[in-house]
Coordinates of C-alpha atoms and ligand atoms in Angstrom, one line a residue:
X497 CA 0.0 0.0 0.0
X498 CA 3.3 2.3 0.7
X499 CA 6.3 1.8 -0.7
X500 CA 9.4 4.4 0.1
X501 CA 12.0 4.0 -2.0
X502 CA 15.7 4.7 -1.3
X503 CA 15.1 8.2 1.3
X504 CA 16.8 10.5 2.3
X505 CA 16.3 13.4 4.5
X506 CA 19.3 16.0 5.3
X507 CA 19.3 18.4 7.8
X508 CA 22.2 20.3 6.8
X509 CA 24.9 17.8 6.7
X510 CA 23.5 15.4 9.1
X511 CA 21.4 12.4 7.0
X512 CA 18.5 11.6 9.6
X513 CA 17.1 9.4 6.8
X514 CA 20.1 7.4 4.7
X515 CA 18.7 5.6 2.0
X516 CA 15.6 4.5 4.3
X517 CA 13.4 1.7 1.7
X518 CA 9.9 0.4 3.4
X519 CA 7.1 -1.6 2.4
X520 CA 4.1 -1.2 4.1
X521 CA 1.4 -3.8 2.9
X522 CA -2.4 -3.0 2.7
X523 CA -4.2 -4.3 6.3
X524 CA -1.0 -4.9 8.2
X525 CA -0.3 -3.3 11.4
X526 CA 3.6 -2.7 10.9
X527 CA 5.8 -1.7 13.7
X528 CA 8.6 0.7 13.6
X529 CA 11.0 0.5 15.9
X530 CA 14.7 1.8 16.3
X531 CA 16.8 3.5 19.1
X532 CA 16.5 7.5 19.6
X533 CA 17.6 9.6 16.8
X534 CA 17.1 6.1 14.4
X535 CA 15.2 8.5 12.1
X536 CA 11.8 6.8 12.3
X537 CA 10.0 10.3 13.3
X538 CA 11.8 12.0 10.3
X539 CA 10.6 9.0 7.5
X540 CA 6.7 9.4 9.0
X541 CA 6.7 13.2 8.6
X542 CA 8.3 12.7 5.0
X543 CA 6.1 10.0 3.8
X544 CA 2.8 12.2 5.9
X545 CA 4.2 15.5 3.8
X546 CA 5.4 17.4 6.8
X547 CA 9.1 17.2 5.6
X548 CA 9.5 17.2 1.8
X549 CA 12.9 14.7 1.5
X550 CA 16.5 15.5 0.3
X551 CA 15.5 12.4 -2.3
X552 CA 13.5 9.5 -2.8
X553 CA 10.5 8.6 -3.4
X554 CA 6.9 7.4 -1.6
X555 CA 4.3 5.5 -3.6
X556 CA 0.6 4.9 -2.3
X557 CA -0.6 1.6 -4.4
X558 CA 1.1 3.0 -7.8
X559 CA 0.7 6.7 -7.3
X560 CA 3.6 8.7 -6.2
X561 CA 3.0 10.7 -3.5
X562 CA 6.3 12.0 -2.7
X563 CA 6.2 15.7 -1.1
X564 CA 2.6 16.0 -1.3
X565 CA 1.0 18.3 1.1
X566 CA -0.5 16.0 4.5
X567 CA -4.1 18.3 3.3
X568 CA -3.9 16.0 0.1
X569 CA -2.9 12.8 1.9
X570 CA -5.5 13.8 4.5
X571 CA -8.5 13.3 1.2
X572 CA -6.4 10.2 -0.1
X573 CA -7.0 8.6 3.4
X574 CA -3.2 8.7 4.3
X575 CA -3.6 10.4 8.0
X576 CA -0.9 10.8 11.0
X577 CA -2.3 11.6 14.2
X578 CA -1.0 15.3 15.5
X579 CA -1.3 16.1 19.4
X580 CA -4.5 17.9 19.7
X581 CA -3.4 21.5 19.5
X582 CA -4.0 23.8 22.2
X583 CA -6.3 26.3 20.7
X584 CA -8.8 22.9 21.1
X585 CA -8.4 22.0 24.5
X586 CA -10.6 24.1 25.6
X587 CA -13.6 22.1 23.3
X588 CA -15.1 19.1 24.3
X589 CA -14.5 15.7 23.1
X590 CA -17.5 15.4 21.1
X591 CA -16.7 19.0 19.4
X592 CA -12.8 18.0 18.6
X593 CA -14.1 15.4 16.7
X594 CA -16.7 17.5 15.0
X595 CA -14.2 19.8 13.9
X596 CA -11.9 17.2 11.9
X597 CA -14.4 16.2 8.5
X598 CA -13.3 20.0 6.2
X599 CA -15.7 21.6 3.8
X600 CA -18.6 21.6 5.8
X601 CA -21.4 24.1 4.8
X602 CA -21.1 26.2 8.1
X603 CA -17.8 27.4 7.6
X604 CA -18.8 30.0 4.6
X605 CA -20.9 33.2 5.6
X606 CA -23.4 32.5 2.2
X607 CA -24.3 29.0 4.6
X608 CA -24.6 30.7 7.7
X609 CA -27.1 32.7 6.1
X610 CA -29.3 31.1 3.8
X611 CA -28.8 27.3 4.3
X612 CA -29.5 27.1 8.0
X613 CA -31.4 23.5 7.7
X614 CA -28.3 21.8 5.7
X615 CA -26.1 23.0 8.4
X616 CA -28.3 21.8 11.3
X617 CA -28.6 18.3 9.4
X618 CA -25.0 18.2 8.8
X619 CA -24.4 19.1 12.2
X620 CA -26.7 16.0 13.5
X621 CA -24.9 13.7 11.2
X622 CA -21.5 14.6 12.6
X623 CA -22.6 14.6 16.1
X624 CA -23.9 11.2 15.7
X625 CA -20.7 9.8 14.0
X626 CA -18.6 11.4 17.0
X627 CA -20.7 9.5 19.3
X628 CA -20.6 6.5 17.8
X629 CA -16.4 6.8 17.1
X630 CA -16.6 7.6 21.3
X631 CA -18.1 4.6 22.2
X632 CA -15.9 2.6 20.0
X633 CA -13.2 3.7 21.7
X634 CA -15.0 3.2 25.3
X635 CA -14.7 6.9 25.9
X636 CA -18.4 8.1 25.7
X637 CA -18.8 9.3 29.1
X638 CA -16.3 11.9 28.3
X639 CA -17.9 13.7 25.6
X640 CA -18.9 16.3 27.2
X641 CA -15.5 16.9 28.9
X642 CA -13.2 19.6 27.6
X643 CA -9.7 18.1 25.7
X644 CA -7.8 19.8 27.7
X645 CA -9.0 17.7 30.9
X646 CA -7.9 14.7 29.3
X647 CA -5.3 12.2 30.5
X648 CA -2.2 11.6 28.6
X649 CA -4.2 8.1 27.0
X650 CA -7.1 9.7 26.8
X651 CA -5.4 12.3 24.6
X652 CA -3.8 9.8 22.5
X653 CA -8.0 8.0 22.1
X654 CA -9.2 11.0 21.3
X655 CA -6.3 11.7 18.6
X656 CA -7.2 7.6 17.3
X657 CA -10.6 8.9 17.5
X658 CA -10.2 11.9 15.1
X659 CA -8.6 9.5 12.1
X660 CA -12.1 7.9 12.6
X661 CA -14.3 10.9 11.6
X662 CA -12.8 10.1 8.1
X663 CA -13.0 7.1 5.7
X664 CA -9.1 6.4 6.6
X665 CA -6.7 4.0 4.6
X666 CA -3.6 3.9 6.4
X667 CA -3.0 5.8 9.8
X668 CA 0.7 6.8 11.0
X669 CA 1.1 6.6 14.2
X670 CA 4.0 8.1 16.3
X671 CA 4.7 6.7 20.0
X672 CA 0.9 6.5 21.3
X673 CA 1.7 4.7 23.8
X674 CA 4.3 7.3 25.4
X675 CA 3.3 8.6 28.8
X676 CA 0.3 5.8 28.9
X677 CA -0.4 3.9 31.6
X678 CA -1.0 -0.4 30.9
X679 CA -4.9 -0.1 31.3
X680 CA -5.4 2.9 28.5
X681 CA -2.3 1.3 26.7
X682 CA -4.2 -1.7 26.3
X683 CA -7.8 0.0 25.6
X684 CA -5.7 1.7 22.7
X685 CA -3.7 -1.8 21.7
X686 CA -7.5 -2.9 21.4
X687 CA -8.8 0.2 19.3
X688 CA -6.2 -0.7 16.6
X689 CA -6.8 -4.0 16.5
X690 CA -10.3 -3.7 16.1
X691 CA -10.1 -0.7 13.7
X692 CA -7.5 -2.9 11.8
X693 CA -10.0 -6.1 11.6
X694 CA -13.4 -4.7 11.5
X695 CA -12.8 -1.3 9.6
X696 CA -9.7 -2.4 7.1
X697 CA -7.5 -0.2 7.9
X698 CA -3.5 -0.3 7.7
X699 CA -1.5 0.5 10.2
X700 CA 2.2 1.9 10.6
X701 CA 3.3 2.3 14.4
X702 CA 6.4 3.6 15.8
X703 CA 6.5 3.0 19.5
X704 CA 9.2 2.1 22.0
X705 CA 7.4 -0.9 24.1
X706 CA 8.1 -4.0 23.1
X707 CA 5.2 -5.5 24.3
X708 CA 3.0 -3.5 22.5
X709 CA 5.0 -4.0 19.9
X710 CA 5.0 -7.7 19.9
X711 CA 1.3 -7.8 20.3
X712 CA -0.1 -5.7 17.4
X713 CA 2.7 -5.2 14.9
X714 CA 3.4 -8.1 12.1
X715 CA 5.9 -7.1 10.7
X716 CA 8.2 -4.9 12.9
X717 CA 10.7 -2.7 10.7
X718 CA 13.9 -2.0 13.0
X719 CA 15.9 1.4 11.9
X720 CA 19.3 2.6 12.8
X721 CA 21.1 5.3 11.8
X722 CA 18.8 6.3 9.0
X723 CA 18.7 3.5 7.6
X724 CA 16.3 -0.1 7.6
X725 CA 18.3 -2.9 9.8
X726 CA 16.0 -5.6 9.8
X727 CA 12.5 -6.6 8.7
X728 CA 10.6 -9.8 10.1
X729 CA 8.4 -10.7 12.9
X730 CA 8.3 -9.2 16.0
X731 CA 9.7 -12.1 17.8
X732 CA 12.6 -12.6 15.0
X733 CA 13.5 -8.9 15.2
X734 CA 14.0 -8.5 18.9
X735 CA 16.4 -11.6 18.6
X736 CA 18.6 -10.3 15.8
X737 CA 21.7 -9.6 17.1
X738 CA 21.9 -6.0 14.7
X739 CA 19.0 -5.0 16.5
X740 CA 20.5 -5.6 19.8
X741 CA 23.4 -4.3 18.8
X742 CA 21.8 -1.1 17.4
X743 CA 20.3 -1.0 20.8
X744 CA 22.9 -1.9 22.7
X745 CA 25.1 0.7 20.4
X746 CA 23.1 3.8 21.2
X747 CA 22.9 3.2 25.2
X748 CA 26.7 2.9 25.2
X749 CA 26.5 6.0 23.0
X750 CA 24.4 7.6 25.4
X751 CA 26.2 6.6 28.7
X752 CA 29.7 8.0 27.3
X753 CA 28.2 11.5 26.6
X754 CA 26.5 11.8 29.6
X755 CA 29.6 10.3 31.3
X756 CA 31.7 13.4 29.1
X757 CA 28.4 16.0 30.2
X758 CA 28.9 15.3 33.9
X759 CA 32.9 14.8 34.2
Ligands
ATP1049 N1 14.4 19.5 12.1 C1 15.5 18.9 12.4 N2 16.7 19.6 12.3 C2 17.9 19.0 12.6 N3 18.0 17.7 13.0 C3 16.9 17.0 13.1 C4 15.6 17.5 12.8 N4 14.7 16.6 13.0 C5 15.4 15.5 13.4 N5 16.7 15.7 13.5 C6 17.7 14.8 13.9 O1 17.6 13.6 13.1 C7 17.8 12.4 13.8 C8 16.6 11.5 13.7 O2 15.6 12.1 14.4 P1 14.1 11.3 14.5 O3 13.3 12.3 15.3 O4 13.7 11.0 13.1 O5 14.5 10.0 15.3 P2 13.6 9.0 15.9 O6 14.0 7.6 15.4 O7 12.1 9.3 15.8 O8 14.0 9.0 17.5 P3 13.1 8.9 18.8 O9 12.9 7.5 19.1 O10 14.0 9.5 19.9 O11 11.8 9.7 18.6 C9 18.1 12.9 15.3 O12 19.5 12.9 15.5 C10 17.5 14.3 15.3 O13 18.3 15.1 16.2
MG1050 MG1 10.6 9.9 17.1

């Protein structure tokens, strides 16, 4: 469904991405992993349209789709979740989710003033749809709570939530479970899953526990250094030894400069 072919991405002269190739195949749930700085943020928000690359190229199906703006991936079906932003957190639940479907007739002056029934049926339609994508995700009761309120999980529902307003393909999705605790962690584990089997869509997922990991993701992608170490399942990949060392590689990294920082 997305192929990425030979990418690179330069900032300046360091090569975050360095010759990066992935295939991401229509209904999978594939999991990116990769130590810090692997470059796995940097090849979402190029193939998503955020970052046009140095070169390379992405493909959805046979179209190319390399460096085009995330508004035109958005109508393609190609979505990334983005933190809810903070102009929104003082809206409820129910109205975030309103808010993400564009081009609806309330949003032009000419509709505010002469086709008040189509917005009030459009507005019913959408309200519906956010209910029903709340109790999918098991967070109805907080509908009427403002975003901002939110826990950390909750957050990351409510940003699953908003790909659901949408007929979505393939959702990106960048450390959700990051600051989660096990019960929402799981409650969002489920979400995907379900959204993956019942709704059809594809899934790419960077995140940093294993666990999580190894129970959604087939197959797991393992980056280093801007480049693709090691494709398989999850199980496979965490035994590779270039995986553990690539791990292993950037803690003893790690250590030394904040054993050069502190002596
Ligand atoms: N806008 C930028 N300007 C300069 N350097 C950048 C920029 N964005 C990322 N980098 C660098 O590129 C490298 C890869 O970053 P990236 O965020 O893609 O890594 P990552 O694999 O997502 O890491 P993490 O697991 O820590 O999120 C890092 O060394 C980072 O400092
Ligand atoms: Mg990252």
């Amino acid at each position: 469904m997305i192929r990425v072919e030979n990418l690179h991405k330069h900032f300046g002269g360091f090569h975050a991405c360095d010759g990066a190739s992935i295939e991401i195949a229509e209904g999978s749930i594939t999991g990116l992993i990769g130590p810090n700085g692997a470059g796995k943020s940097t090849l979402f928000n190029v193939i998503a349209g955020v970052l046009p690359p140095t070169s390379g190229r992405v493909f959805m199906g046979d179209e190319e789709i390399t460096g085009l703006p995330p508004h035109e991936l958005f109508h393609k079906g190609l979505l990334r979740t983005f933190q809810i932003a903070h102009e929104f957190s003082s809206m409820t639940v129910r109205e975030n989710l309103m808010m993400v479907p564009g081009g609806q007739s309330g949003e032009t002056l000419w509709n505010t003033w002469f086709k008040r029934s189509l917005i009030a049926q459009e507005e019913a339609a959408l309200r519906k749809k956010a209910d029903e994508v709340l109790e999918f995700l098991t967070i109805d009761h907080l509908a009427d709570e403002k975003a901002g309120n939110l826990s950390g999980g909750q957050k990351k529902l409510l940003e699953l939530g908003r790909t659901m307003m949408v007929d979505a393909k393939i959702v990106f999705l960048d450390e959700v479970g990051a600051g989660v605790n096990r019960t929402l962690l799981r409650t969002i584990g489920d979400a995907i899953i379900r959204l993956n089997e019942e709704r059809g869509y594809t899934f790419c997922l960077i995140e940093h526990d294993m666990d999580f990991i190894g129970r959604l993701c087939d197959p797991v992608i393992c980056m280093a250094e801007g480049k693709v170490l090691a494709t398989g399942k999850a199980a496979e990949i965490m035994q590779d030894e270039r995986v553990i060392e690539a791990y292993l590689g950037t803690g003893l990294k790690n250590r030394a400069k904040a054993g050069a920082a502190a002596g």
